[in-house]
Short mmCIF file of C-alpha atoms and ligand atoms in Angstrom, two decimals:
data_model
loop_
_atom_site.label_atom_id
_atom_site.label_comp_id
_atom_site.label_asym_id
_atom_site.label_seq_id
_atom_site.Cartn_x
_atom_site.Cartn_y
_atom_site.Cartn_z
CA MET A 1 78.16 73.06 133.08
CA THR A 2 80.19 76.06 132.04
CA VAL A 3 80.54 78.98 134.43
CA PHE A 4 81.40 81.39 131.62
CA PRO A 5 78.65 83.94 130.99
CA GLU A 6 76.73 83.58 127.73
CA ASN A 7 78.21 86.68 126.09
CA PHE A 8 81.77 86.00 127.27
CA LEU A 9 84.30 87.69 124.98
CA TRP A 10 86.59 84.95 123.68
CA GLY A 11 89.32 86.05 121.31
CA GLY A 12 92.96 86.85 120.78
CA ALA A 13 95.30 89.82 120.86
CA THR A 14 98.04 91.42 118.78
CA ALA A 15 99.83 94.77 118.54
CA ALA A 16 100.41 96.76 115.35
CA ASN A 17 104.19 96.97 115.71
CA GLN A 18 104.49 93.22 116.23
CA ILE A 19 102.39 92.04 113.27
CA GLU A 20 101.63 94.75 110.72
CA GLY A 21 104.84 95.53 108.87
CA GLY A 22 104.26 97.96 105.97
CA TYR A 23 106.34 100.38 108.00
CA GLN A 24 106.79 102.91 105.22
CA GLU A 25 103.58 102.33 103.37
CA ASP A 26 100.81 104.84 102.68
CA GLY A 27 102.55 107.69 104.45
CA ARG A 28 103.33 105.99 107.75
CA GLY A 29 106.11 107.63 109.80
CA LEU A 30 108.81 105.78 111.71
CA ALA A 31 107.95 104.44 115.16
CA ILE A 32 110.38 103.73 117.95
CA SER A 33 109.88 100.00 117.33
CA ASP A 34 111.20 100.39 113.74
CA ILE A 35 114.71 101.17 114.92
CA MET A 36 114.96 98.16 117.25
CA THR A 37 117.23 95.34 116.16
CA ALA A 38 116.59 91.64 116.73
CA GLY A 39 117.83 90.05 119.96
CA SER A 40 117.48 86.74 121.76
CA LEU A 41 117.13 85.35 125.29
CA ASN A 42 120.73 86.31 126.09
CA LYS A 43 121.24 89.17 123.70
CA ALA A 44 119.39 92.42 124.34
CA ARG A 45 117.71 94.26 121.47
CA GLN A 46 119.42 97.50 120.41
CA ILE A 47 118.15 100.87 119.29
CA THR A 48 120.29 102.28 116.47
CA TYR A 49 121.01 105.98 116.08
CA ILE A 50 123.27 108.74 114.83
CA ASP A 51 124.78 110.63 117.75
CA LYS A 52 125.20 114.37 118.12
CA ASN A 53 128.57 114.21 116.33
CA GLY A 54 127.09 112.39 113.36
CA LEU A 55 128.46 109.00 114.35
CA PRO A 56 126.46 105.74 114.34
CA GLY A 57 125.70 104.14 117.70
CA THR A 58 123.55 101.58 119.48
CA GLU A 59 121.92 101.47 122.88
CA THR A 60 120.13 98.69 124.74
CA ALA A 61 116.42 98.84 124.01
CA LEU A 62 113.72 98.03 126.48
CA SER A 63 110.31 97.66 124.89
CA GLY A 64 108.38 100.87 125.32
CA ARG A 65 111.41 102.84 126.46
CA ASN A 66 113.38 105.23 124.34
CA ASN A 67 116.99 105.17 125.43
CA LEU A 68 118.50 107.53 122.90
CA PRO A 69 121.42 109.55 124.25
CA GLN A 70 121.13 113.34 124.40
CA GLY A 71 121.28 114.89 120.95
CA ALA A 72 121.05 111.58 119.07
CA HIS A 73 118.37 110.72 116.54
CA GLY A 74 117.12 107.25 115.68
CA ALA A 75 118.39 105.83 112.39
CA VAL A 76 118.03 102.68 110.31
CA PHE A 77 121.28 101.02 109.14
CA SER A 78 121.55 98.51 106.31
CA ASN A 79 123.72 96.06 108.30
CA TYR A 80 121.02 95.33 110.91
CA TYR A 81 117.80 93.36 110.75
CA TYR A 82 114.85 95.24 112.23
CA PRO A 83 112.15 92.61 112.72
CA ASN A 84 109.23 94.97 113.40
CA GLN A 85 109.56 96.72 110.05
CA ARG A 86 107.95 93.88 108.16
CA ALA A 87 106.87 91.78 111.15
CA VAL A 88 104.52 89.07 109.81
CA ASP A 89 103.11 91.43 107.18
CA PHE A 90 99.55 91.58 108.46
CA TYR A 91 99.35 94.79 106.41
CA HIS A 92 99.04 92.70 103.23
CA ASN A 93 97.59 89.52 104.72
CA TYR A 94 94.87 90.83 106.99
CA GLN A 95 92.02 89.32 105.01
CA GLN A 96 93.24 85.74 105.30
CA ASP A 97 94.34 86.32 108.91
CA ILE A 98 90.96 87.66 110.01
CA LYS A 99 89.26 84.82 108.15
CA MET A 100 91.26 82.39 110.26
CA LEU A 101 90.32 84.23 113.46
CA ALA A 102 86.69 83.93 112.39
CA GLU A 103 87.16 80.20 111.82
CA MET A 104 88.17 79.88 115.46
CA GLY A 105 84.91 81.62 116.37
CA PHE A 106 86.44 84.81 117.78
CA LYS A 107 83.95 87.17 119.41
CA VAL A 108 86.57 89.85 119.93
CA TYR A 109 89.92 90.75 118.40
CA ARG A 110 92.29 92.92 120.41
CA MET A 111 94.53 94.94 118.11
CA SER A 112 96.34 98.23 118.28
CA ILE A 113 96.53 101.20 115.98
CA SER A 114 99.93 102.36 114.83
CA TRP A 115 100.09 106.00 115.96
CA SER A 116 102.60 106.96 113.22
CA ARG A 117 100.26 105.57 110.56
CA ILE A 118 97.68 108.18 111.63
CA PHE A 119 100.09 110.99 112.56
CA PRO A 120 103.47 110.22 110.94
CA ASN A 121 105.42 112.55 113.25
CA GLY A 122 102.93 112.31 116.09
CA ASP A 123 102.15 116.02 116.34
CA GLU A 124 100.50 117.01 113.05
CA LYS A 125 97.12 118.71 113.08
CA GLU A 126 95.61 116.69 110.25
CA PRO A 127 95.64 112.89 110.23
CA ASN A 128 96.98 110.76 107.38
CA LYS A 129 93.85 109.66 105.55
CA LYS A 130 95.46 106.53 104.11
CA GLY A 131 96.33 105.42 107.61
CA LEU A 132 92.77 105.92 108.82
CA ASP A 133 91.49 104.03 105.77
CA PHE A 134 93.65 101.02 106.50
CA TYR A 135 91.91 100.53 109.84
CA HIS A 136 88.51 101.11 108.22
CA ARG A 137 89.34 98.13 106.03
CA ILE A 138 90.30 96.07 109.07
CA PHE A 139 87.12 96.95 110.96
CA LYS A 140 85.03 96.20 107.89
CA GLU A 141 86.64 92.80 107.57
CA LEU A 142 86.05 92.07 111.26
CA ARG A 143 82.41 93.14 110.98
CA LYS A 144 81.95 90.69 108.12
CA TYR A 145 82.47 87.91 110.70
CA GLN A 146 80.81 89.70 113.64
CA ILE A 147 84.11 90.01 115.45
CA GLU A 148 84.25 93.03 117.70
CA PRO A 149 87.45 95.07 117.72
CA LEU A 150 89.05 95.97 121.03
CA VAL A 151 91.50 98.70 120.16
CA THR A 152 94.64 99.66 122.06
CA ILE A 153 95.46 103.26 121.24
CA SER A 154 99.14 103.04 122.18
CA HIS A 155 101.06 99.77 122.27
CA TYR A 156 104.84 100.31 122.41
CA ASP A 157 105.17 102.23 119.15
CA ASP A 158 105.33 105.96 119.82
CA PRO A 159 106.16 107.94 116.69
CA LEU A 160 109.93 108.38 116.57
CA VAL A 161 109.81 112.12 115.89
CA ILE A 162 107.84 113.15 119.00
CA SER A 163 109.42 110.45 121.11
CA GLN A 164 112.80 112.11 120.46
CA LYS A 165 111.51 115.67 120.61
CA TYR A 166 109.83 115.10 123.97
CA HIS A 167 112.43 112.68 125.36
CA ASP A 168 110.17 109.70 125.82
CA TRP A 169 107.32 111.43 127.66
CA GLN A 170 109.49 113.76 129.72
CA ASP A 171 107.54 116.72 128.36
CA ARG A 172 103.89 117.50 129.01
CA ASN A 173 103.41 118.35 125.30
CA MET A 174 103.22 114.60 124.78
CA ILE A 175 99.84 114.62 126.55
CA ASP A 176 98.32 116.93 123.95
CA CYS A 177 99.78 114.89 121.07
CA TYR A 178 98.27 111.72 122.50
CA VAL A 179 94.90 113.29 123.30
CA HIS A 180 94.60 114.72 119.79
CA TYR A 181 95.45 111.31 118.33
CA ALA A 182 92.96 109.52 120.59
CA GLU A 183 90.19 112.04 119.88
CA THR A 184 90.79 111.63 116.13
CA LEU A 185 90.26 107.88 116.51
CA PHE A 186 87.12 108.23 118.66
CA LYS A 187 85.56 110.55 116.06
CA GLU A 188 86.68 108.61 113.00
CA TYR A 189 85.55 105.21 114.25
CA LYS A 190 82.48 106.33 116.18
CA GLY A 191 79.87 103.57 116.12
CA ILE A 192 82.41 101.16 114.60
CA VAL A 193 84.67 100.72 117.61
CA THR A 194 83.24 100.97 121.13
CA LYS A 195 85.88 99.03 123.10
CA TRP A 196 89.17 100.82 123.77
CA ILE A 197 92.32 100.51 125.83
CA THR A 198 94.34 103.70 126.37
CA PHE A 199 97.93 102.45 126.93
CA ASN A 200 99.37 98.96 126.84
CA GLU A 201 100.97 97.95 130.16
CA ILE A 202 101.09 101.47 131.52
CA ASN A 203 102.95 100.26 134.63
CA ALA A 204 105.89 99.09 132.46
CA PRO A 205 108.22 102.02 133.30
CA LEU A 206 108.20 101.01 136.98
CA LEU A 207 108.36 97.30 136.25
CA MET A 208 111.42 97.77 134.08
CA LEU A 209 113.30 99.53 136.86
CA SER A 210 112.33 96.97 139.46
CA PHE A 211 114.75 94.47 137.96
CA ASP A 212 117.45 96.95 137.01
CA LYS A 213 119.90 96.81 139.91
CA ASN A 214 121.79 99.83 138.57
CA ALA A 215 118.71 102.05 138.39
CA GLN A 216 119.39 105.50 139.83
CA ASP A 217 116.99 108.01 141.38
CA THR A 218 117.16 109.94 138.11
CA ASP A 219 115.83 106.86 136.29
CA TYR A 220 112.96 106.65 138.78
CA GLN A 221 112.29 110.36 138.36
CA LYS A 222 111.88 109.81 134.60
CA ALA A 223 109.75 106.70 135.05
CA TYR A 224 107.34 108.33 137.53
CA GLN A 225 107.08 111.46 135.40
CA LYS A 226 106.45 109.51 132.20
CA LEU A 227 103.83 107.45 133.99
CA HIS A 228 102.15 110.56 135.39
CA TYR A 229 101.89 112.17 131.96
CA GLN A 230 100.53 108.94 130.50
CA LEU A 231 98.01 108.61 133.32
CA VAL A 232 96.79 112.16 132.68
CA ALA A 233 96.70 111.52 128.91
CA SER A 234 94.72 108.34 129.55
CA SER A 235 92.22 110.10 131.82
CA ARG A 236 91.65 112.86 129.29
CA ALA A 237 91.12 110.29 126.54
CA VAL A 238 88.56 108.49 128.73
CA GLN A 239 86.59 111.71 129.23
CA ILE A 240 86.59 112.50 125.51
CA ALA A 241 85.63 108.95 124.54
CA HIS A 242 82.66 109.04 126.91
CA LYS A 243 81.57 112.42 125.56
CA ILE A 244 81.83 111.44 121.90
CA ASP A 245 79.95 108.20 122.35
CA PRO A 246 78.35 107.11 125.65
CA ASN A 247 78.54 103.54 124.32
CA ASN A 248 82.32 103.62 124.49
CA THR A 249 83.87 101.48 127.20
CA ILE A 250 87.49 102.16 128.05
CA GLY A 251 89.96 99.92 129.80
CA ASN A 252 93.29 100.59 131.44
CA MET A 253 95.94 97.95 130.78
CA ILE A 254 98.25 96.70 133.48
CA CYS A 255 101.09 94.23 133.13
CA GLY A 256 99.82 91.80 135.75
CA VAL A 257 102.49 89.98 137.68
CA THR A 258 101.36 88.08 140.79
CA ASN A 259 103.92 88.43 143.56
CA TYR A 260 104.27 86.03 146.48
CA PRO A 261 106.64 86.13 149.45
CA ALA A 262 109.59 83.77 148.88
CA THR A 263 109.70 82.84 152.59
CA PRO A 264 107.39 83.21 155.62
CA ASP A 265 109.73 85.89 156.99
CA PRO A 266 107.39 88.80 157.84
CA GLN A 267 109.86 91.08 156.06
CA ASP A 268 109.24 89.13 152.85
CA VAL A 269 105.48 89.31 153.37
CA LEU A 270 105.67 93.07 153.82
CA LEU A 271 107.96 93.45 150.82
CA THR A 272 105.46 91.48 148.75
CA ARG A 273 102.68 93.85 149.75
CA HIS A 274 104.83 96.84 148.88
CA THR A 275 105.74 95.27 145.54
CA TRP A 276 102.03 95.01 144.70
CA GLU A 277 101.59 98.63 145.73
CA LYS A 278 104.40 99.91 143.57
CA LEU A 279 104.04 97.72 140.50
CA ILE A 280 100.30 97.10 140.31
CA TYR A 281 98.14 99.33 142.55
CA TYR A 282 100.00 102.60 142.03
CA ALA A 283 98.92 102.93 138.37
CA SER A 284 95.69 100.90 138.75
CA ASP A 285 94.38 103.06 141.61
CA VAL A 286 94.84 106.21 139.57
CA GLN A 287 93.07 104.75 136.55
CA VAL A 288 90.21 103.07 138.40
CA LEU A 289 89.75 105.26 141.50
CA GLY A 290 90.86 108.55 139.95
CA LYS A 291 93.62 109.54 142.36
CA TYR A 292 97.02 108.53 143.66
CA PRO A 293 96.90 106.08 146.57
CA PRO A 294 98.04 107.01 150.11
CA PHE A 295 101.30 105.03 149.74
CA ALA A 296 102.33 107.11 146.68
CA LYS A 297 104.05 109.64 148.95
CA ARG A 298 106.27 106.94 150.41
CA LEU A 299 107.16 105.68 146.92
CA TRP A 300 108.06 109.17 145.74
CA GLN A 301 110.16 109.78 148.85
CA GLU A 302 112.11 106.57 148.29
CA HIS A 303 113.69 108.12 145.19
CA GLU A 304 113.27 111.81 145.97
CA ILE A 305 110.77 112.21 143.16
CA GLN A 306 109.57 115.70 142.27
CA LEU A 307 106.49 115.11 140.20
CA GLU A 308 105.41 117.87 137.86
CA MET A 309 101.67 117.71 138.51
CA THR A 310 99.03 120.44 138.22
CA GLU A 311 95.64 120.83 139.89
CA GLN A 312 94.06 120.38 136.48
CA ASP A 313 95.89 117.04 136.19
CA GLN A 314 94.29 115.90 139.44
CA GLU A 315 90.84 116.98 138.26
CA ASP A 316 91.37 115.11 135.00
CA LEU A 317 92.45 111.94 136.78
CA LEU A 318 89.29 112.04 138.86
CA ALA A 319 87.04 112.72 135.87
CA GLY A 320 88.60 110.05 133.64
CA LYS A 321 88.14 106.75 135.44
CA VAL A 322 88.16 103.62 133.29
CA ASP A 323 85.15 101.32 132.87
CA VAL A 324 86.94 97.99 132.67
CA TYR A 325 90.08 96.68 134.36
CA THR A 326 92.13 94.97 131.67
CA PHE A 327 95.51 93.33 132.17
CA SER A 328 98.09 90.94 130.76
CA TYR A 329 99.16 87.88 132.72
CA TYR A 330 101.97 85.48 131.92
CA HIS A 331 103.57 84.38 135.20
CA SER A 332 104.10 85.01 138.90
CA SER A 333 107.19 86.15 140.76
CA LEU A 334 108.69 85.90 144.25
CA ALA A 335 109.66 88.80 146.51
CA THR A 336 112.35 88.37 149.12
CA THR A 337 114.70 90.35 151.34
CA HIS A 338 117.11 87.38 151.40
CA ASP A 339 119.97 86.68 149.01
CA SER A 340 119.47 83.90 146.54
CA LYS A 341 121.67 82.63 143.76
CA ASP A 342 118.81 80.96 141.92
CA GLN A 343 117.59 83.93 139.88
CA VAL A 344 115.01 83.79 137.09
CA LYS A 345 113.52 86.25 134.64
CA GLY A 346 109.99 86.98 133.43
CA ASN A 347 107.94 89.57 131.63
CA PHE A 348 109.47 92.75 133.09
CA ALA A 349 110.35 90.77 136.19
CA ALA A 350 113.28 89.01 137.74
CA GLY A 351 113.64 87.24 141.02
CA VAL A 352 114.07 84.01 142.87
CA ARG A 353 113.13 80.65 141.35
CA ASN A 354 109.88 79.19 142.68
CA PRO A 355 110.50 75.44 143.27
CA TYR A 356 106.79 74.68 142.92
CA LEU A 357 106.54 75.95 139.34
CA GLU A 358 107.72 74.96 135.89
CA TYR A 359 109.55 77.42 133.68
CA SER A 360 109.19 78.02 129.94
CA GLN A 361 112.03 77.85 127.39
CA TRP A 362 112.42 81.60 127.91
CA GLY A 363 112.43 81.19 131.70
CA TRP A 364 108.93 82.44 132.53
CA ALA A 365 107.15 80.65 135.40
CA THR A 366 103.92 78.93 134.42
CA ASP A 367 101.44 79.60 137.23
CA ALA A 368 97.73 79.38 136.48
CA SER A 369 96.82 79.78 140.17
CA GLY A 370 98.63 83.10 140.00
CA LEU A 371 96.07 84.21 137.42
CA GLN A 372 93.20 83.20 139.71
CA TYR A 373 94.90 85.06 142.57
CA PHE A 374 95.35 88.19 140.44
CA LEU A 375 91.73 88.13 139.25
CA GLU A 376 90.35 87.70 142.75
CA ILE A 377 92.51 90.32 144.39
CA ILE A 378 91.88 92.90 141.66
CA TYR A 379 88.13 92.38 141.59
CA ASP A 380 88.01 92.54 145.36
CA ARG A 381 89.82 95.90 145.28
CA TYR A 382 88.03 97.60 142.40
CA ARG A 383 84.65 95.87 141.81
CA ILE A 384 84.48 96.78 138.12
CA PRO A 385 84.37 94.27 135.24
CA VAL A 386 87.71 92.61 134.56
CA MET A 387 89.16 91.33 131.30
CA ILE A 388 92.35 89.39 130.57
CA VAL A 389 93.73 90.86 127.35
CA GLU A 390 96.99 88.90 127.10
CA ASN A 391 97.94 85.43 128.25
CA GLY A 392 99.96 82.80 126.47
CA LEU A 393 103.09 80.73 126.16
CA GLY A 394 106.12 81.75 124.11
CA ALA A 395 107.70 78.52 122.83
CA THR A 396 109.37 77.14 119.72
CA ASP A 397 107.22 75.12 117.31
CA LYS A 398 108.05 72.34 114.85
CA VAL A 399 106.22 71.84 111.57
CA GLU A 400 105.72 68.12 110.91
CA ASN A 401 104.03 67.24 107.62
CA GLY A 402 102.27 70.57 107.59
CA LYS A 403 101.03 70.18 111.18
CA ILE A 404 102.12 71.83 114.42
CA HIS A 405 101.47 69.76 117.52
CA ASP A 406 101.80 72.48 120.17
CA GLN A 407 100.57 70.42 123.09
CA GLU A 408 102.53 72.47 125.60
CA ARG A 409 100.65 75.61 124.58
CA ILE A 410 97.30 73.81 124.82
CA THR A 411 98.18 72.61 128.33
CA TYR A 412 99.15 76.17 129.29
CA TYR A 413 95.84 77.57 128.03
CA ARG A 414 93.80 74.78 129.58
CA LYS A 415 95.26 75.44 133.03
CA HIS A 416 94.72 79.18 132.77
CA ILE A 417 91.16 78.92 131.50
CA LYS A 418 90.37 76.54 134.36
CA ALA A 419 91.81 79.12 136.75
CA MET A 420 89.52 81.72 135.18
CA ALA A 421 86.54 79.46 135.76
CA ARG A 422 87.49 79.14 139.44
CA ALA A 423 87.75 82.92 139.77
CA ILE A 424 84.32 83.36 138.15
CA ALA A 425 82.88 80.74 140.53
CA ASN A 426 84.39 82.82 143.32
CA GLY A 427 82.41 85.87 142.21
CA VAL A 428 84.79 87.69 139.86
CA ASP A 429 83.03 89.61 137.07
CA LEU A 430 85.34 88.40 134.30
CA ILE A 431 83.95 89.49 130.94
CA GLY A 432 86.52 88.30 128.42
CA TYR A 433 89.80 86.68 127.48
CA THR A 434 92.11 87.38 124.56
CA THR A 435 95.09 85.07 124.14
CA TRP A 436 98.50 86.46 123.28
CA ALA A 437 98.97 86.26 120.52
CA CYS A 438 96.50 84.73 118.13
CA ILE A 439 99.11 84.72 115.40
CA ASP A 440 102.90 84.30 115.59
CA SER A 441 104.45 87.73 115.84
CA ILE A 442 107.66 89.56 116.77
CA SER A 443 108.42 89.21 120.47
CA ALA A 444 108.46 92.62 122.15
CA GLY A 445 111.22 91.60 124.53
CA THR A 446 113.60 89.70 122.29
CA GLY A 447 112.58 90.60 118.73
CA GLN A 448 112.38 86.91 117.89
CA VAL A 449 109.58 85.24 115.98
CA SER A 450 110.83 81.85 117.20
CA LYS A 451 109.40 82.77 120.60
CA ARG A 452 106.06 81.76 119.17
CA TYR A 453 102.77 82.60 120.87
CA GLY A 454 100.31 82.07 118.02
CA LEU A 455 97.43 79.72 117.48
CA ILE A 456 98.32 80.41 113.85
CA TYR A 457 101.85 79.60 112.69
CA VAL A 458 103.74 81.96 110.37
CA ASP A 459 106.59 80.65 108.24
CA LEU A 460 109.29 83.15 109.22
CA ASP A 461 112.60 82.85 111.06
CA ASP A 462 114.60 85.18 113.31
CA GLN A 463 116.63 86.54 110.39
CA GLY A 464 113.54 87.44 108.38
CA ASN A 465 113.57 84.44 106.01
CA GLY A 466 110.42 82.51 105.19
CA SER A 467 107.36 82.42 102.95
CA LEU A 468 105.08 84.08 105.56
CA LYS A 469 102.61 81.28 104.88
CA ARG A 470 100.01 80.78 107.64
CA LEU A 471 99.18 77.38 109.16
CA PRO A 472 96.72 76.52 111.92
CA LYS A 473 98.38 74.83 114.91
CA ASP A 474 96.74 72.12 116.99
CA SER A 475 95.94 74.87 119.52
CA PHE A 476 93.89 76.59 116.79
CA TYR A 477 91.44 73.66 116.65
CA TRP A 478 91.52 73.22 120.41
CA TYR A 479 90.64 76.89 121.02
CA GLN A 480 87.92 76.69 118.40
CA LYS A 481 86.28 73.98 120.52
CA VAL A 482 86.72 75.99 123.71
CA ILE A 483 84.89 78.92 122.11
CA THR A 484 82.13 76.80 120.58
CA THR A 485 81.40 75.19 123.94
CA ASN A 486 81.81 78.49 125.83
CA GLY A 487 84.62 77.07 127.90
CA GLU A 488 82.93 73.80 128.77
CA GLU A 489 85.23 71.54 126.75
CA LEU A 490 88.81 72.10 127.74
C1 BGP B 501 103.57 91.97 126.83
C2 BGP B 501 103.35 92.89 125.68
C3 BGP B 501 103.14 92.23 124.38
C4 BGP B 501 103.80 90.89 124.18
C5 BGP B 501 103.91 90.05 125.44
C6 BGP B 501 104.88 88.89 125.37
O1 BGP B 501 104.35 92.62 127.78
O2 BGP B 501 102.23 93.71 125.90
O3 BGP B 501 103.40 93.18 123.39
O4 BGP B 501 104.91 90.93 123.41
O5 BGP B 501 104.27 90.80 126.56
O6 BGP B 501 106.18 89.34 125.63
P1 BGP B 501 107.40 88.99 124.70
O7 BGP B 501 106.99 89.36 123.34
O8 BGP B 501 108.55 89.81 125.21
O9 BGP B 501 107.63 87.52 124.86
#
């Protein structure tokens, strides 16, 4: 007997910048992701720019973070490959892609809207009609198969122009740009889209610093300020969405990393608790409970943070609480006060190797129990419906006679879905699950397509060569069965 509720939302997730391509089509403006070069596990992605003296330059890119030096402006150079510009060309292949999602029996498809497709610079008054129309076509296609869209308003692709002008959310004007953009979407797609997520992995600015040993107080100042402005922007969007259509449900989106103490040393146990506070609860509490938690003061003091925050901000945070707690989950991590040589990486995480876990080709710890732990602890704290909107395994795939036997991915999913079932049996109100990604796409971290997450294979390599032909992997058929049996057959 399945424990999954009858109307459980099975599906998959993508982000515009990682699949769409068509980066200059129909009036779209450049996004920060368009000036990011390709990287690999050991080679960081770069942002390319022209500096204040007119000279070309590059700077290490961290997904979602604009690292342009003062006075520089982002630029595209012909001697670099920018994988997000064409990505896997969903822009011209969406009909066949959505058809394949329907074949798997998707109930929901998590996608994002490219902000610079709607407002090319990010701060125009009037939206770009052709951009709005593109998403009308997507929603129409999804409706044809009764697949519900779950739309992320901002997923790591701020328009380049405002991102530079406002120094990556260091200016409160960014809030108004975002709110205007979000309101435009709520009005335009009223009755067509009712499920929304305000920002992808809003806690990312803090996560990124947590593994940067050279991070200075000034970096923390920027991260906390950016996060504050985004939290306010999110809360204002929630209020507007509720006003425009009471049927709208809005989720936050937290990068969910489960932290454990590396040793039984009480100092490690306390550090673990504080890691949860800083990386998970700090942003979650604001979005779900409407105000900063009591430990926020300690966190700000740690780095002498002076937050620019108004009374109106605080009222907005309280009035704009989310309806659903949504999060991504890939792996767990260990916290310790002790030195260790055995360091590993993860999704915005780095730390000590856990000897009880296996690690992926890209060094991420596979830990399905960590997902159960995260679900239970989050539901216990917030008691609102929970949804997993990203979970999957990045691994290379081999095409053999037109087939892709991605058993490792199936095993990964099986373990995680079983963990979900255990959490549901333990009382968690889990309403849905979207795998990352349903189709091979450009990795946010490395810019590679060879770090494949899809249930659908795309013929493309890390230099941009390939026919872009789509092929169902073994996991495609396996997931189809999972959905048909509502999680009974794993
Ligand atoms: C999340 C992002 C996604 C996705 C995923 C996998 O942090 O929300 O956009 O890319 O991680 O990470 P990566 O692509 O770096 O392997």
